[in-house]
mmCIF file of C-alpha atoms and ligand atoms in Angstrom:
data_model
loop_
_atom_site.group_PDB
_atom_site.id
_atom_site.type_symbol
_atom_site.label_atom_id
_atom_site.label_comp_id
_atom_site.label_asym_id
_atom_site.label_seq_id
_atom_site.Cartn_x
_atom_site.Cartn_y
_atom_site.Cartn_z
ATOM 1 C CA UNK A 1 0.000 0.000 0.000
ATOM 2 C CA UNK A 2 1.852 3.102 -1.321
ATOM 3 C CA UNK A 3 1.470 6.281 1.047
ATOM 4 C CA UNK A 4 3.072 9.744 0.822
ATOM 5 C CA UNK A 5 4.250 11.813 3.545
ATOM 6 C CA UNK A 6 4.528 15.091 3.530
ATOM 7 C CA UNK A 7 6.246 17.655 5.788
ATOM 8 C CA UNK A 8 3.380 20.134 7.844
ATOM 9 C CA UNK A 9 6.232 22.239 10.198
ATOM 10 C CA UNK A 10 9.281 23.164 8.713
ATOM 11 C CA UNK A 11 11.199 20.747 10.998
ATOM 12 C CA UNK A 12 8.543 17.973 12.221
ATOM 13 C CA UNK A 13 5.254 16.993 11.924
ATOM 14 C CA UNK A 14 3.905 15.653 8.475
ATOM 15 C CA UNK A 15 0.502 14.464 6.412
ATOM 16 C CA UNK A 16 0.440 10.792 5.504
ATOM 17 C CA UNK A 17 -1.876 10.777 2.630
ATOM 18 C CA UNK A 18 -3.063 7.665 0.903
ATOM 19 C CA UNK A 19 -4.254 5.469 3.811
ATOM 20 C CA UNK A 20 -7.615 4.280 5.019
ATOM 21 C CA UNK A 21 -7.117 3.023 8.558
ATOM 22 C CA UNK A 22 -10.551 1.278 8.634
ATOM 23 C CA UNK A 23 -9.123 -1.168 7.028
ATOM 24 C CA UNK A 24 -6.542 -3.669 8.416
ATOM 25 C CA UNK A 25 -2.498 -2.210 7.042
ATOM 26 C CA UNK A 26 -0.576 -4.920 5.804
ATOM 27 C CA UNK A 27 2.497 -5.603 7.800
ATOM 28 C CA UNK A 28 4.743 -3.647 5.717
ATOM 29 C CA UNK A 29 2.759 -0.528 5.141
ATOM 30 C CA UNK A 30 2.386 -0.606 9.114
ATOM 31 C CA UNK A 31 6.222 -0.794 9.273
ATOM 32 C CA UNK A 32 6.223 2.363 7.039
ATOM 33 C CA UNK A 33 3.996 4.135 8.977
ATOM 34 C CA UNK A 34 5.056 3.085 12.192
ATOM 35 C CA UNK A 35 9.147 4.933 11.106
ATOM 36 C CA UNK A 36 7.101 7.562 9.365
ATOM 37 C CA UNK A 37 6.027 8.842 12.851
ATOM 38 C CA UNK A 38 8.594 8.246 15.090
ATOM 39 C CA UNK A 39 10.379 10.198 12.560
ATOM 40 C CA UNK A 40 7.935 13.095 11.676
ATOM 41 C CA UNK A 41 7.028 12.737 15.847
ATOM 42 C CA UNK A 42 3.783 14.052 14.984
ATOM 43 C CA UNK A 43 1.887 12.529 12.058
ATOM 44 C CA UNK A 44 -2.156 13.353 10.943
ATOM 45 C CA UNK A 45 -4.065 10.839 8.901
ATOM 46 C CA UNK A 46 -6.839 13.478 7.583
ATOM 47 C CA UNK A 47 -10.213 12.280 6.257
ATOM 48 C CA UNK A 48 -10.457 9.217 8.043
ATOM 49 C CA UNK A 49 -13.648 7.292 9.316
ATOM 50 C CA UNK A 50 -12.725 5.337 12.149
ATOM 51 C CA UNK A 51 -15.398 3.707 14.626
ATOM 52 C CA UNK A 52 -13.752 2.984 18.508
ATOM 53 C CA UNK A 53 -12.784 -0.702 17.982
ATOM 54 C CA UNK A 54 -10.935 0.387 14.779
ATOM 55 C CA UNK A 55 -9.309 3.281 16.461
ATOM 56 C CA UNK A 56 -8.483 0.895 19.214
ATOM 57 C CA UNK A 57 -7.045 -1.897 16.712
ATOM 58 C CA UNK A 58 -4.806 0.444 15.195
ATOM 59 C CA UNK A 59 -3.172 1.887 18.466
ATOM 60 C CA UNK A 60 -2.838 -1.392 20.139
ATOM 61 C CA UNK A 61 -0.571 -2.454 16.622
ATOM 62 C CA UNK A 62 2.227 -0.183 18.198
ATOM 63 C CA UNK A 63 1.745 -1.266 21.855
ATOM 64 C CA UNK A 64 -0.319 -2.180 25.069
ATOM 65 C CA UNK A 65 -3.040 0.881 25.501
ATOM 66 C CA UNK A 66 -3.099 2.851 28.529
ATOM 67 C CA UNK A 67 -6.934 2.968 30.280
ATOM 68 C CA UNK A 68 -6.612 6.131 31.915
ATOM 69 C CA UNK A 69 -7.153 6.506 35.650
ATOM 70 C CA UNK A 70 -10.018 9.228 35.449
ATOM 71 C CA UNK A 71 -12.669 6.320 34.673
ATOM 72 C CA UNK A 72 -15.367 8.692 34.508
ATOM 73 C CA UNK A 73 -14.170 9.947 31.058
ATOM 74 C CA UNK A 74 -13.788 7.056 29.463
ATOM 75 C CA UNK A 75 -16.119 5.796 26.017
ATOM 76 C CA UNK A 76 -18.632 3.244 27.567
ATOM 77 C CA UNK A 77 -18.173 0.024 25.825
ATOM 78 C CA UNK A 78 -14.488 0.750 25.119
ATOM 79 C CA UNK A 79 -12.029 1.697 28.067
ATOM 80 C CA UNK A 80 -8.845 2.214 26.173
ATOM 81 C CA UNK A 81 -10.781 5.684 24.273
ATOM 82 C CA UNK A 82 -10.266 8.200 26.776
ATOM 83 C CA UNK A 83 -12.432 11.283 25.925
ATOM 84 C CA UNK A 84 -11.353 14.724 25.402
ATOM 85 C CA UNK A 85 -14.631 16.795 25.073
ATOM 86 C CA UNK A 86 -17.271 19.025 26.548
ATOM 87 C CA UNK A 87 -20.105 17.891 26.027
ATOM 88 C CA UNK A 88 -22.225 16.985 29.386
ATOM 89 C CA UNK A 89 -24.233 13.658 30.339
ATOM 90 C CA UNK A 90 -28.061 14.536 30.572
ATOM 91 C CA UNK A 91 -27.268 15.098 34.488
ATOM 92 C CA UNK A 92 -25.198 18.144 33.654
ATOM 93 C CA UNK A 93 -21.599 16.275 34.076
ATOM 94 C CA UNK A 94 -18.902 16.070 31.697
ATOM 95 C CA UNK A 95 -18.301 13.439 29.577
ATOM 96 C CA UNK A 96 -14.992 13.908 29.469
ATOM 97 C CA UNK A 97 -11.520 16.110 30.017
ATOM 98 C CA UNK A 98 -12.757 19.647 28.691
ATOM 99 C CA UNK A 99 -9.560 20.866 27.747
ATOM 100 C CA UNK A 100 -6.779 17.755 27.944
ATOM 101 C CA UNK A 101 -3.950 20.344 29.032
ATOM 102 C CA UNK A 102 -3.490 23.980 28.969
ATOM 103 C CA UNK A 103 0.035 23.400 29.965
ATOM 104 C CA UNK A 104 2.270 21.915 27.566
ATOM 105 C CA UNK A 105 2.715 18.559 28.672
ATOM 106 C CA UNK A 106 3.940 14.752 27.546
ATOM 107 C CA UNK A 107 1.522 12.345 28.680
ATOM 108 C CA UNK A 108 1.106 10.407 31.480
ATOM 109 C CA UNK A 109 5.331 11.369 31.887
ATOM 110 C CA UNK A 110 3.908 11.061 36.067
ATOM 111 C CA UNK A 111 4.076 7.295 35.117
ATOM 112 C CA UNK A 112 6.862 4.880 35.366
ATOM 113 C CA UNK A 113 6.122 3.887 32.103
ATOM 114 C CA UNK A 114 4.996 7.192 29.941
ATOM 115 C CA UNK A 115 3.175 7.190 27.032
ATOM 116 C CA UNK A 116 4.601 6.238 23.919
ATOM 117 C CA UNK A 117 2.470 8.038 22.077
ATOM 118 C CA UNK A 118 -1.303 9.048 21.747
ATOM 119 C CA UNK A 119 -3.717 9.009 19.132
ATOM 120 C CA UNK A 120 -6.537 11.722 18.752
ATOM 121 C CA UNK A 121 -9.353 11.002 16.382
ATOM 122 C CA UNK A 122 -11.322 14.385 15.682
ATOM 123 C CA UNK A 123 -15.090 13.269 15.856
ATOM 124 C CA UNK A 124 -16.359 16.995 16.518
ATOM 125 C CA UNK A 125 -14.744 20.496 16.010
ATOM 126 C CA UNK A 126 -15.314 24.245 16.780
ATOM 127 C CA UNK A 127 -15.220 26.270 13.648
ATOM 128 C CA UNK A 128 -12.239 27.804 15.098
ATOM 129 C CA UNK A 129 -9.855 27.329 18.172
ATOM 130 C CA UNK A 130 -8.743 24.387 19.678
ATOM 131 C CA UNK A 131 -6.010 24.311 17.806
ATOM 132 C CA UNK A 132 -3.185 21.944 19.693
ATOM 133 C CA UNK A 133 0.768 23.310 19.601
ATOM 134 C CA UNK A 134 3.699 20.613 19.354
ATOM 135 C CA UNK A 135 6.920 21.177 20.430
ATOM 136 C CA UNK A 136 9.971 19.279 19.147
ATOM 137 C CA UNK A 137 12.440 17.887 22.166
ATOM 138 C CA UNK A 138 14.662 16.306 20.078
ATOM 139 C CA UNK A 139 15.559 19.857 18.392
ATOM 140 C CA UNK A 140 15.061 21.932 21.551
ATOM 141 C CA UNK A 141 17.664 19.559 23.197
ATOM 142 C CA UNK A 142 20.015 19.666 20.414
ATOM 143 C CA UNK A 143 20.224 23.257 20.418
ATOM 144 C CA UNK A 144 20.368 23.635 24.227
ATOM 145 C CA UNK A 145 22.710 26.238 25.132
ATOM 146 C CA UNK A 146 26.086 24.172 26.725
ATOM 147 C CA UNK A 147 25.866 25.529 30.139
ATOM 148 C CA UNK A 148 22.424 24.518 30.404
ATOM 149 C CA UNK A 149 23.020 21.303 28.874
ATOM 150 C CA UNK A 150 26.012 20.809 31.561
ATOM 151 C CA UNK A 151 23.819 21.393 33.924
ATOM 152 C CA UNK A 152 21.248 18.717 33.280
ATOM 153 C CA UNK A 153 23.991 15.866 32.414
ATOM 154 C CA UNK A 154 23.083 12.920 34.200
ATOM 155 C CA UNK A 155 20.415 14.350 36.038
ATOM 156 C CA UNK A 156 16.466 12.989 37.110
ATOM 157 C CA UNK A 157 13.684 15.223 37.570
ATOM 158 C CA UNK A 158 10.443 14.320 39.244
ATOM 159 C CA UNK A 159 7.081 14.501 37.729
ATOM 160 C CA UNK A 160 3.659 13.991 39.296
ATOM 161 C CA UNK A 161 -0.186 14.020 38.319
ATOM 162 C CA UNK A 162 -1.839 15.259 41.508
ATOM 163 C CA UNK A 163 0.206 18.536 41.883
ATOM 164 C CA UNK A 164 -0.842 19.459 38.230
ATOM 165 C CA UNK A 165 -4.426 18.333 38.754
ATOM 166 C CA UNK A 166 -4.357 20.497 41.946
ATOM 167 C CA UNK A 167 -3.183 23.204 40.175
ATOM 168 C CA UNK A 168 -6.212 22.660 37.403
ATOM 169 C CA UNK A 169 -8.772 22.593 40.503
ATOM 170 C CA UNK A 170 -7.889 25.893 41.057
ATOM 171 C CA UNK A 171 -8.769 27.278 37.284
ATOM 172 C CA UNK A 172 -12.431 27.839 36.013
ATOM 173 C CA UNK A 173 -13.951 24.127 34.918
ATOM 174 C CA UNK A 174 -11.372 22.577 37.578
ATOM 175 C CA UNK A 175 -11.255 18.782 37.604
ATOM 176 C CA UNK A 176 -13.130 16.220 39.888
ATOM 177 C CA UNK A 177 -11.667 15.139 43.029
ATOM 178 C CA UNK A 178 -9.848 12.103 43.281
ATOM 179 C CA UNK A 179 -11.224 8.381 44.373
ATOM 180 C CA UNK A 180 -8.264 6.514 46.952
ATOM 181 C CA UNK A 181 -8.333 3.811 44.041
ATOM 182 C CA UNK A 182 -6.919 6.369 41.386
ATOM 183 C CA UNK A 183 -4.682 8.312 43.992
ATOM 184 C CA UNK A 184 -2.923 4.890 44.661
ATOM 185 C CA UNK A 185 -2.167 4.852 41.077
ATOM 186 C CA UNK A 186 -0.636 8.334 41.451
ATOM 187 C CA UNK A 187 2.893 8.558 43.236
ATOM 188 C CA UNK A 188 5.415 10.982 42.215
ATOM 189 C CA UNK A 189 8.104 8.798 39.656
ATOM 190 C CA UNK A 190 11.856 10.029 38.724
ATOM 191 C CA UNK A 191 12.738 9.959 34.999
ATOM 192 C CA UNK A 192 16.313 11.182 33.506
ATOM 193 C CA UNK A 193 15.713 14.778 32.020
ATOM 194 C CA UNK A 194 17.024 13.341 28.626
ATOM 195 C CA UNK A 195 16.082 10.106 27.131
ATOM 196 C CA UNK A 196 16.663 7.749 24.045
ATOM 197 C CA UNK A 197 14.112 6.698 21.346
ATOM 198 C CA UNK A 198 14.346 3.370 21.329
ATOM 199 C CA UNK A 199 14.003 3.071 17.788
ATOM 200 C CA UNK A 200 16.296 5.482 16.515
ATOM 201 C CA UNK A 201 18.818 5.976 19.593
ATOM 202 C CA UNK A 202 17.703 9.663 18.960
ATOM 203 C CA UNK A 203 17.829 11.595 22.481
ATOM 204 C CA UNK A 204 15.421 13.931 23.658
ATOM 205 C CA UNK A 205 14.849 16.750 26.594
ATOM 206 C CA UNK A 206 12.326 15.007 28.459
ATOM 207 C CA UNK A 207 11.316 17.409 31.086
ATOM 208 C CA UNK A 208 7.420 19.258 31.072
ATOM 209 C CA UNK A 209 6.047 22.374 32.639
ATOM 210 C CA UNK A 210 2.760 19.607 33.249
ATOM 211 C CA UNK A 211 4.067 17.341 35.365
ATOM 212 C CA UNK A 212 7.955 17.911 36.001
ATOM 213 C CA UNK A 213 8.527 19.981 39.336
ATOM 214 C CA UNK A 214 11.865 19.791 40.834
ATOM 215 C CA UNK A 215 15.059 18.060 39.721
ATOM 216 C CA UNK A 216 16.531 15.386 42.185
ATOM 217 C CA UNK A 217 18.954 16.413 44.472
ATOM 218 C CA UNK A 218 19.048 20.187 43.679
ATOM 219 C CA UNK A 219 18.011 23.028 45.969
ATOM 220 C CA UNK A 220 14.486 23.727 45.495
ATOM 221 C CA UNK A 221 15.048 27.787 44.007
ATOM 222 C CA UNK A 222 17.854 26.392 41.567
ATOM 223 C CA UNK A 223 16.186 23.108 39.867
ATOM 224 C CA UNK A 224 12.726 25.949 39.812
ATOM 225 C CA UNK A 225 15.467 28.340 38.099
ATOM 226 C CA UNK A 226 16.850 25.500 35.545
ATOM 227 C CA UNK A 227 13.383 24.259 35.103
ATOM 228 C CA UNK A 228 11.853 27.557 33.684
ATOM 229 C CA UNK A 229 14.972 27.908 31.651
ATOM 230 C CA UNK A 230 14.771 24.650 30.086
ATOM 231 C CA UNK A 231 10.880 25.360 29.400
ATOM 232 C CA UNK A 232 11.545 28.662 27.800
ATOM 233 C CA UNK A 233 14.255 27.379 25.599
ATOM 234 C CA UNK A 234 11.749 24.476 24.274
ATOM 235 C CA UNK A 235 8.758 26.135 23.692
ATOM 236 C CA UNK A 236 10.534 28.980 21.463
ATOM 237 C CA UNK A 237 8.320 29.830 18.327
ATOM 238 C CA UNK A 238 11.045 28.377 16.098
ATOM 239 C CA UNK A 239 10.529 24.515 17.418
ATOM 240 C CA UNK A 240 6.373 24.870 17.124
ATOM 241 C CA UNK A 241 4.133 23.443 15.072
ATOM 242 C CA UNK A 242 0.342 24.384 15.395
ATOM 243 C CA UNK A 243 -2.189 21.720 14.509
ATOM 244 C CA UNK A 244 -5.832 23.337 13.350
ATOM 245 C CA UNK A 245 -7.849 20.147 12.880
ATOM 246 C CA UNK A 246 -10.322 19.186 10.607
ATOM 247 C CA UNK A 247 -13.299 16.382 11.477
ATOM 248 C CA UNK A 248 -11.937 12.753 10.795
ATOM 249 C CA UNK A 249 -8.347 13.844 11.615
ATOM 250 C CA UNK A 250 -6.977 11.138 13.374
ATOM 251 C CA UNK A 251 -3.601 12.654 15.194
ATOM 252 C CA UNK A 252 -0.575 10.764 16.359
ATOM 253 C CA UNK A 253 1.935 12.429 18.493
ATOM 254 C CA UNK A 254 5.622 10.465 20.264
ATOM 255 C CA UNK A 255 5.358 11.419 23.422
ATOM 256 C CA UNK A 256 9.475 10.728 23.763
ATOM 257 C CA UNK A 257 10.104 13.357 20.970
ATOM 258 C CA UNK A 258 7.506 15.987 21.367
ATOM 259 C CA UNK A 259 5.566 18.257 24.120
ATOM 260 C CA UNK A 260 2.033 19.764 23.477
ATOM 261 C CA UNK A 261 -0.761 21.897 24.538
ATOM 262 C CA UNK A 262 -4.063 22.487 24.190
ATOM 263 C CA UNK A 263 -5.490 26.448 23.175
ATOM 264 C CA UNK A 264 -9.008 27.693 24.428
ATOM 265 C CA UNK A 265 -12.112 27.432 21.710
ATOM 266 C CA UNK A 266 -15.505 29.016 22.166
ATOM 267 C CA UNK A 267 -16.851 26.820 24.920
ATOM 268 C CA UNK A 268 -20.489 27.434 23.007
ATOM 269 C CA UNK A 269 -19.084 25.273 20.510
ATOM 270 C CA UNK A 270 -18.732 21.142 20.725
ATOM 271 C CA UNK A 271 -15.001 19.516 20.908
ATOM 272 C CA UNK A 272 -15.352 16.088 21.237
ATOM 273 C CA UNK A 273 -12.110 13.798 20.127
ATOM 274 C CA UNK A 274 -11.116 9.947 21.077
ATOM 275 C CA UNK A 275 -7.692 9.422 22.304
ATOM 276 C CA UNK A 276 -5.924 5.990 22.471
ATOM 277 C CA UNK A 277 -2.491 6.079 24.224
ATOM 278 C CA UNK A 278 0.125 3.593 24.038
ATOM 279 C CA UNK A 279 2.123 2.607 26.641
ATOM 280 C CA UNK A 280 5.730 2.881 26.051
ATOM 281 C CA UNK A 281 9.308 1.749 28.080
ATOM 282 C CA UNK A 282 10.790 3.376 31.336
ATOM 283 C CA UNK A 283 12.922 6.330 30.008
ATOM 284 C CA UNK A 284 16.320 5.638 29.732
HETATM 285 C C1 OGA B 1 -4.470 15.114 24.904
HETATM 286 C C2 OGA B 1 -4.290 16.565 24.806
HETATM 287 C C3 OGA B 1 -4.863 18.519 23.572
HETATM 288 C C4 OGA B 1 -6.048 19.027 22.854
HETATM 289 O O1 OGA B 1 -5.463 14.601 24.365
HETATM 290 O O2 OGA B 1 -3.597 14.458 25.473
HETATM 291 O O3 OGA B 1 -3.465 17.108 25.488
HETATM 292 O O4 OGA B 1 -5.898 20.050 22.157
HETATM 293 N N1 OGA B 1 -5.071 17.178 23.926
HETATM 294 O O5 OGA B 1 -7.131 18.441 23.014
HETATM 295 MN MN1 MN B 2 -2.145 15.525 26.386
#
């Protein structure tokens, strides 16, 4: 099954045009697709018609899926689609995450095993907004400034889910509290600030304003000082790429290589998208 890919950004993200992904890839046009991403880090199939269980077939291809500890947001029927969306349940309650991260962010990087990578299918859009912003790690750590870059060598920061969902509850739309089930899930994990895709032996910054707070064994004002640094040196408008979606977009993103965030849309309007998310190796 010939497919063409074609750049979006100037430096990542690309189209792969040619494929329906209702139907089953062969092995070797999965192969393709499969380096295609890791090497784009973001990749959109556009047009696509995908029902859950296909979505879900498709994801689990690359890896085991990730069912997401907020239970309450997940597609009835089909646990592995996490929804980002806001429309309500007759009873006034949201369906799902309303806006998936205003913060840029890598997924689930609070876990000992992060995402891989995530897959957003586009089932409803605002007419504008809602765009989602990518930022390339692999670029923003090749071009980190050598002092800075000294002074991560070696290094582990922490990240954690319930100081960023804390900090969410305190926002307009805030999040639900927590059950003790999913705050067992939830303990603060160490990964190394830079990390290798497995495929490729590329390396990547892997540190996010999300979920990273404080690098291990540094005084609290200097790993905050290094931090902000590091996130102001990877989220330059030069490493960006802005995705405006269309309906029946179906968006991949590597967690390991990139960092995103979600922007504001009319909240008059309906956003309602199905993510997968792939489970993927502790960071080395
Ligand atoms: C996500 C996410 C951003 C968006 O689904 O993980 O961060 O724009 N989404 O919905
Ligand atoms: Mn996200």
């Amino acid at each position: 099954m010939p497919f063409e890919v074609n750049p979006l950004g100037d430096r990542f993200a690309a189209e792969i045009v040619g494929i329906d992904l209702a139907r089953e890839l062969p092995d070797d046009a999965f192969a393709a697709v499969r380096a295609a991403w890791f090497d784009a880090g973001v990749v959109v199939f556009r047009d696509q018609r995908l029902p859950p269980g296909r979505q879900v077939a498709f994801s689990r291809r690359f890896g085991d899926l990730i069912v997401h500890v907020m239970q309450q947001f997940l597609l009835p029927g089909h646990p592995e689609i996490l929804l980002i969306s806001n429309r309500k349940h007759p009873d006034g309650t949201p369906m799902g995450f309303e806006d998936a991260g205003r913060y840029w962010h890598s997924d689930i990087s609070y876990d000992e095993r992060p995402a891989l990578g995530s897959h957003l299918y586009a089932v409803e859009i605002p007419p504008e907004g809602g765009d989602t912003l990518f930022a390339d790690m692999r670029h923003a750590l090749k071009t980190l400034p050598d002092d800075l870059r000294r002074r991560i060598e070696g290094r582990r920061a922490r990240h954690s889910y319930t100081r960023n969902h804390r900090r969410n509850e305190t926002v307009a739309g805030g999040r639900p509290a927590f059950s003790a089930e999913q705050r067992d899930r939830l303990n603060d994990v160490s990964h190394p600030m830079t990390r290798r895709l497995e495929d490729t032996g590329e390396e990547a910054l892997f540190v996010n304003p999300g979920f990273t707070f404080a690098i291990d064994d540094m005084d609290e004002a200097e790993s905050d000082d290094l931090l902000a640094a590091l996130f102001e040196h990877s989220t330059r408008e030069a490493f960006l790429y802005t995705h405006e979606w269309r309906r029946g977009d179906l968006l991949c993103w590597d967690n390991r290589s990139v960092m995103h965030r979600a922007i504001l849309y009319d909240p008059a309007e309906t956003r309602h998208m199905h993510r997968t998310t792939i489970a993927g190796l502790r960071p080395v």
